Short mmCIF file of C-alpha atoms (C1' of nucleotides) in Angstrom, two decimals:
data_model
loop_
_atom_site.label_atom_id
_atom_site.label_comp_id
_atom_site.label_asym_id
_atom_site.label_seq_id
_atom_site.Cartn_x
_atom_site.Cartn_y
_atom_site.Cartn_z
CA MET A 18 -24.86 -2.84 -13.22
CA THR A 19 -24.30 -6.67 -12.60
CA GLY A 20 -22.22 -7.85 -9.94
CA LYS A 21 -18.92 -9.19 -11.07
CA LYS A 22 -19.78 -12.75 -11.41
CA ASP A 23 -21.71 -11.61 -14.98
CA ALA A 24 -18.46 -11.61 -17.85
CA THR A 25 -20.94 -8.64 -19.39
CA SER A 26 -20.74 -6.16 -16.16
CA HIS A 27 -17.32 -4.45 -17.97
CA GLU A 28 -19.48 -3.41 -20.62
CA HIS A 29 -20.90 -0.34 -18.76
CA SER A 30 -20.78 2.94 -20.66
CA ALA A 31 -24.65 2.99 -20.61
CA CYS A 32 -24.98 2.05 -17.70
CA PRO A 33 -27.65 4.51 -15.66
CA MET A 34 -25.70 4.86 -12.70
CA ASP A 35 -22.67 5.01 -14.68
CA SER A 36 -23.52 8.16 -15.95
CA LEU A 37 -25.54 9.25 -12.89
CA LEU A 38 -22.17 8.79 -10.32
CA LYS A 39 -20.09 11.06 -13.45
CA LEU A 40 -22.65 13.36 -13.15
CA LEU A 41 -22.14 13.75 -9.59
CA MET A 42 -17.96 13.48 -10.13
CA GLY A 43 -17.20 17.41 -10.65
CA PRO A 44 -16.10 19.38 -7.94
CA TRP A 45 -18.42 20.78 -5.97
CA THR A 46 -22.27 19.43 -7.32
CA THR A 47 -23.30 17.60 -4.67
CA TYR A 48 -22.79 21.39 -2.33
CA ILE A 49 -24.92 22.89 -5.67
CA LEU A 50 -27.35 20.80 -4.91
CA TRP A 51 -27.65 19.68 -1.67
CA LEU A 52 -27.74 24.01 -0.63
CA LEU A 53 -30.37 24.72 -3.56
CA ARG A 54 -31.98 21.78 -1.40
CA SER A 55 -32.09 22.92 1.98
CA GLN A 56 -31.81 26.66 1.45
CA GLY A 57 -34.39 27.35 -1.43
CA PRO A 58 -33.20 28.69 -4.24
CA GLN A 59 -30.88 30.85 -4.32
CA ARG A 60 -28.32 33.39 -6.53
CA PHE A 61 -25.58 33.66 -7.80
CA GLY A 62 -24.00 35.45 -5.41
CA GLU A 63 -26.12 33.69 -2.80
CA LEU A 64 -25.41 30.08 -3.42
CA LYS A 65 -21.00 31.21 -3.81
CA ALA A 66 -21.53 32.57 -0.61
CA GLY A 67 -22.45 29.47 0.35
CA MET A 68 -19.19 27.51 -0.90
CA PRO A 69 -15.95 29.26 1.12
CA GLY A 70 -13.02 27.96 -1.86
CA ILE A 71 -15.35 28.27 -5.09
CA SER A 72 -14.43 29.94 -7.57
CA SER A 73 -16.86 31.99 -9.72
CA LYS A 74 -15.74 29.54 -13.49
CA VAL A 75 -16.40 26.46 -11.70
CA LEU A 76 -19.98 27.47 -9.98
CA THR A 77 -21.03 29.14 -13.85
CA GLU A 78 -19.20 26.61 -14.81
CA ARG A 79 -20.88 23.22 -13.03
CA LEU A 80 -24.50 25.38 -12.57
CA ARG A 81 -24.65 25.31 -16.14
CA MET A 82 -24.23 21.63 -16.80
CA LEU A 83 -26.58 20.86 -13.50
CA GLU A 84 -28.45 22.55 -15.61
CA GLY A 85 -27.75 20.92 -18.43
CA ALA A 86 -28.20 17.40 -16.34
CA ASN A 87 -32.54 18.88 -16.29
CA LEU A 88 -31.30 19.15 -11.86
CA ILE A 89 -31.86 22.79 -11.73
CA HIS A 90 -33.99 25.35 -13.34
CA ARG A 91 -32.20 28.21 -13.94
CA ASP A 92 -34.28 31.65 -13.98
CA TYR A 93 -33.18 35.03 -15.02
CA LYS A 94 -34.41 38.34 -15.07
CA PRO A 95 -32.85 40.89 -17.40
CA THR A 96 -33.04 44.09 -15.10
CA VAL A 97 -30.55 46.21 -14.45
CA PRO A 98 -28.41 44.54 -12.29
CA PRO A 99 -29.16 40.51 -14.00
CA ALA A 100 -30.50 39.19 -10.93
CA VAL A 101 -30.37 35.31 -11.47
CA THR A 102 -32.78 33.22 -8.67
CA TYR A 103 -31.93 28.81 -9.26
CA SER A 104 -34.52 26.26 -8.28
CA LEU A 105 -34.43 22.30 -8.76
CA THR A 106 -36.33 21.05 -10.98
CA PRO A 107 -38.66 18.37 -10.59
CA ARG A 108 -36.05 15.54 -11.61
CA GLY A 109 -33.17 17.57 -8.40
CA ALA A 110 -35.97 17.94 -6.14
CA GLU A 111 -35.93 13.88 -6.90
CA LEU A 112 -32.57 13.84 -5.05
CA LYS A 113 -34.07 14.23 -1.14
CA ASP A 114 -34.07 11.51 -0.08
CA VAL A 115 -30.47 10.52 -0.90
CA LEU A 116 -29.38 14.11 0.80
CA LEU A 117 -31.47 14.64 3.19
CA GLY A 118 -30.57 10.86 3.73
CA LEU A 119 -26.05 11.76 3.83
CA ASN A 120 -27.07 14.57 6.02
CA GLU A 121 -28.29 12.37 8.68
CA LEU A 122 -24.83 9.94 8.25
CA ALA A 123 -22.86 13.24 8.39
CA GLN A 124 -24.86 14.12 12.21
CA ARG A 125 -24.43 10.38 13.63
CA TRP A 126 -20.67 10.11 12.26
CA HIS A 127 -20.16 13.67 13.53
CA ALA A 128 -21.96 13.08 16.91
CA GLU A 129 -20.14 9.30 17.22
CA ASP A 130 -16.76 10.50 16.70
CA MET A 131 -17.88 13.54 19.66
CA ARG A 132 -18.64 10.30 22.34
CA MET A 133 -15.09 8.48 20.87
CA GLU A 134 -13.63 12.32 21.41
CA ALA A 135 -14.34 12.46 24.91
CA MET B 120 -26.63 23.69 9.03
CA THR B 121 -29.17 25.97 9.31
CA GLY B 122 -31.37 27.28 6.50
CA LYS B 123 -30.74 30.19 5.71
CA LYS B 124 -32.68 32.28 7.44
CA ASP B 125 -30.62 32.16 10.45
CA ALA B 126 -27.69 35.08 11.01
CA THR B 127 -24.95 31.78 11.80
CA SER B 128 -25.49 30.35 9.07
CA HIS B 129 -22.41 30.89 7.54
CA GLU B 130 -20.59 29.37 10.20
CA HIS B 131 -20.22 25.72 8.37
CA SER B 132 -16.69 25.41 9.07
CA ALA B 133 -17.62 22.34 12.22
CA CYS B 134 -20.94 20.96 9.79
CA PRO B 135 -21.35 17.72 9.47
CA MET B 136 -22.77 17.37 6.12
CA ASP B 137 -20.53 20.27 4.91
CA SER B 138 -17.52 17.62 6.56
CA LEU B 139 -19.08 14.77 5.31
CA LEU B 140 -20.29 16.68 1.41
CA LYS B 141 -15.96 17.80 1.25
CA LEU B 142 -14.86 14.20 1.79
CA LEU B 143 -17.20 13.22 -0.92
CA MET B 144 -16.46 15.36 -3.25
CA GLY B 145 -12.75 14.29 -4.35
CA PRO B 146 -12.61 12.18 -7.89
CA TRP B 147 -13.94 9.20 -7.88
CA THR B 148 -14.87 8.42 -4.34
CA THR B 149 -18.49 7.58 -4.26
CA TYR B 150 -17.47 5.58 -7.19
CA ILE B 151 -15.25 3.46 -4.99
CA LEU B 152 -18.41 2.87 -3.00
CA TRP B 153 -20.19 2.38 -5.55
CA LEU B 154 -18.02 -0.70 -6.52
CA LEU B 155 -17.95 -2.27 -2.91
CA ARG B 156 -20.45 -1.81 -2.40
CA SER B 157 -22.36 -3.94 -5.39
CA GLN B 158 -19.68 -5.83 -5.51
CA GLY B 159 -18.82 -6.89 -2.06
CA PRO B 160 -14.74 -6.72 -1.07
CA GLN B 161 -11.91 -6.60 -3.78
CA ARG B 162 -8.78 -6.05 -5.16
CA PHE B 163 -5.85 -3.06 -6.15
CA GLY B 164 -6.95 -4.17 -9.83
CA GLU B 165 -9.98 -5.19 -10.02
CA LEU B 166 -10.88 -1.55 -8.37
CA LYS B 167 -9.10 -0.02 -11.33
CA ALA B 168 -10.13 -2.09 -13.64
CA GLY B 169 -13.89 -0.99 -12.91
CA MET B 170 -14.00 2.01 -13.46
CA PRO B 171 -12.11 3.53 -17.04
CA GLY B 172 -10.32 6.39 -17.56
CA ILE B 173 -8.92 6.28 -13.50
CA SER B 174 -4.66 6.24 -12.68
CA SER B 175 -3.13 3.80 -10.42
CA LYS B 176 -1.96 7.02 -8.64
CA VAL B 177 -5.87 8.50 -8.47
CA LEU B 178 -7.19 4.98 -6.40
CA THR B 179 -4.13 5.01 -4.57
CA GLU B 180 -4.91 8.49 -3.05
CA ARG B 181 -8.77 8.00 -2.96
CA LEU B 182 -8.67 4.73 -1.28
CA ARG B 183 -6.13 5.95 1.16
CA MET B 184 -7.95 8.55 1.94
CA LEU B 185 -11.05 6.48 1.80
CA GLU B 186 -9.58 4.34 4.58
CA GLY B 187 -8.21 7.67 6.77
CA ALA B 188 -12.26 9.04 7.01
CA ASN B 189 -12.77 4.80 8.54
CA LEU B 190 -15.49 4.19 5.41
CA ILE B 191 -13.56 1.71 3.50
CA HIS B 192 -10.33 -0.81 5.79
CA ARG B 193 -7.76 -2.60 3.70
CA ASP B 194 -6.21 -5.85 4.57
CA TYR B 195 -2.68 -6.27 3.34
CA LYS B 196 -1.12 -9.80 2.41
CA PRO B 197 2.35 -10.02 1.60
CA THR B 198 2.75 -12.23 0.04
CA VAL B 199 4.44 -12.41 -3.20
CA PRO B 200 2.92 -10.21 -5.49
CA PRO B 201 1.07 -8.80 -2.84
CA ALA B 202 -2.89 -9.10 -2.69
CA VAL B 203 -4.73 -5.84 -1.49
CA THR B 204 -8.81 -6.06 -0.58
CA TYR B 205 -10.14 -3.21 -0.04
CA SER B 206 -14.37 -3.65 1.44
CA LEU B 207 -16.45 -1.76 3.10
CA THR B 208 -16.45 -0.86 7.27
CA PRO B 209 -19.39 -0.86 8.98
CA ARG B 210 -19.30 3.30 8.65
CA GLY B 211 -18.67 2.22 5.15
CA ALA B 212 -21.51 -0.12 4.99
CA GLU B 213 -24.20 2.88 5.84
CA LEU B 214 -24.51 4.59 2.83
CA LYS B 215 -26.11 2.05 1.54
CA ASP B 216 -29.20 3.47 1.45
CA VAL B 217 -27.73 6.73 -0.34
CA LEU B 218 -25.72 4.33 -2.67
CA LEU B 219 -28.87 2.47 -3.86
CA GLY B 220 -30.73 5.79 -3.84
CA LEU B 221 -29.45 7.59 -5.98
CA ASN B 222 -28.99 4.04 -8.58
CA GLU B 223 -32.79 3.03 -8.25
CA LEU B 224 -32.45 7.70 -9.84
CA ALA B 225 -30.20 6.48 -12.02
CA GLN B 226 -32.10 3.82 -13.59
CA ARG B 227 -35.63 5.55 -12.85
CA TRP B 228 -34.41 8.85 -15.05
CA HIS B 229 -32.32 6.59 -17.46
CA ALA B 230 -36.02 4.85 -18.71
CA GLU B 231 -37.97 8.36 -18.29
CA ASP B 232 -34.91 9.50 -20.43
CA MET B 233 -35.20 6.63 -23.54
CA ARG B 234 -39.43 7.22 -23.21
CA MET B 235 -37.70 10.51 -24.17
CA GLU B 236 -36.39 10.09 -26.94
CA ALA B 237 -39.10 7.27 -28.22
"C1'" DA C 52 20.28 -17.47 -16.48
"C1'" DA C 53 17.89 -13.90 -18.50
"C1'" DA C 54 13.67 -12.56 -19.10
"C1'" DA C 55 8.40 -12.38 -18.76
"C1'" DG C 56 5.20 -12.98 -14.79
"C1'" DT C 57 2.14 -11.11 -11.00
"C1'" DA C 58 -0.45 -7.09 -7.92
"C1'" DG C 59 0.23 -2.75 -5.50
"C1'" DG C 60 1.78 0.01 -5.90
"C1'" DT C 61 5.79 4.94 -6.83
"C1'" DT C 62 7.09 8.29 -9.64
"C1'" DC C 63 7.73 11.15 -13.82
"C1'" DC C 64 5.82 14.18 -17.20
"C1'" DG C 65 2.68 16.60 -20.21
"C1'" DA C 66 -2.42 17.67 -20.43
"C1'" DA C 67 -6.41 19.07 -17.61
"C1'" DT C 68 -8.43 22.23 -14.69
"C1'" DA C 69 -9.69 24.80 -10.28
"C1'" DG C 70 -9.05 28.73 -7.68
"C1'" DT C 71 -7.73 33.78 -7.86
"C1'" DA C 72 -8.01 39.02 -9.49
"C1'" DA C 73 -8.90 42.29 -12.56
"C1'" DC C 74 -12.19 42.54 -15.48
"C1'" DT C 75 -17.31 43.65 -18.04
"C1'" DA C 76 -21.43 45.46 -19.36
"C1'" DA C 77 -26.33 48.33 -18.03
"C1'" DA C 78 -27.95 50.89 -15.05
"C1'" DG C 79 -29.01 53.24 -11.35
"C1'" DG C 80 -27.68 56.64 -7.44
"C1'" DA C 81 -24.01 59.89 -5.20
"C1'" DT D 263 -18.32 61.75 -12.59
"C1'" DC D 264 -17.74 57.91 -9.94
"C1'" DC D 265 -19.31 53.93 -7.31
"C1'" DT D 266 -22.59 50.70 -6.56
"C1'" DT D 267 -24.51 45.72 -7.65
"C1'" DT D 268 -24.68 40.95 -10.47
"C1'" DA D 269 -22.98 36.90 -13.20
"C1'" DG D 270 -21.43 36.01 -14.94
"C1'" DT D 271 -15.61 36.14 -18.24
"C1'" DT D 272 -10.83 36.35 -18.94
"C1'" DA D 273 -5.54 36.15 -17.89
"C1'" DC D 274 -2.91 34.15 -15.20
"C1'" DT D 275 -1.66 31.12 -11.36
"C1'" DA D 276 -0.99 26.77 -9.36
"C1'" DT D 277 -3.14 22.04 -7.87
"C1'" DT D 278 -4.31 17.71 -9.87
"C1'" DC D 279 -5.24 14.38 -12.49
"C1'" DG D 280 -4.20 10.23 -16.61
"C1'" DG D 281 -0.51 8.13 -18.74
"C1'" DA D 282 3.34 5.41 -18.58
"C1'" DA D 283 7.46 4.03 -17.07
"C1'" DC D 284 9.58 2.20 -13.20
"C1'" DC D 285 10.03 -0.23 -8.29
"C1'" DT D 286 9.50 -4.07 -5.55
"C1'" DA D 287 9.69 -9.86 -3.94
"C1'" DC D 288 9.04 -13.62 -5.40
"C1'" DT D 289 8.19 -17.47 -9.14
"C1'" DT D 290 7.71 -19.30 -13.59
"C1'" DT D 291 9.25 -19.18 -18.50
"C1'" DT D 292 11.87 -18.62 -22.55
#
DNA sequence: AAAAGTAGGTTCCGAATAGTAACTAAAGGA
DNA sequence: TCCTTTAGTTACTATTCGGAACCTACTTTT
């Protein structure tokens, strides 16, 4: 994906960044990745509890999508009741710097906003 | 936002990362930030053209939201027709490393996937 | 004079999607 | 027998998104 000065820059369909941004665009996606990164492998119910407002339906769908994109791994144990644990794949784990960077910014901006208020 | 071992970790409402993830969660948000970062200040129409599939309505709404969050700046010139230019604020520009990191990952993964296919 | 063009939206409507609540399967326990 | 557990699944409602038409205020073209 080159700068706008390049006449061919409108042919973005195969642009890697375009694909990744589209992948992360869905609701709760980055949130899921952050939870798995910061809190480690988690069960379905734990993830759901960590994201107030998300429905089982959407969590399921997001997790399937991320699994399909090879960013997370789903470990299903056929117990009763079933025990399904989700974790980051090696590829998913490569998002570490990005996620930690976001966290740092979040904390810095929060601190700045607190100072502005006082 | 502490690890899951902390009993108080469920009180996330004021967690900076929670707020930032919620902010970026809306459709096309990161995409807009990426376009402004990679291609510099842009007019409404340029942004829209750079994101096939987004509606004027949603682009407007996202831009207003990002402006409200002080991540982008809106420069309105009352010409006829009007010329409105959007750019990253200093705070928005701090997302540089995160966005560049995503881009690097995107390209690396794309290259890996190409190798897997061959 | 009327029509068309420009840019950044705004409005309307149907399609798509997210959220809520109820339900399911299978085994174990009270 | 009923209840509990977990990870979903289903049905329905509410919300949101995309496409298309429209609006504003001028300027240019037909």
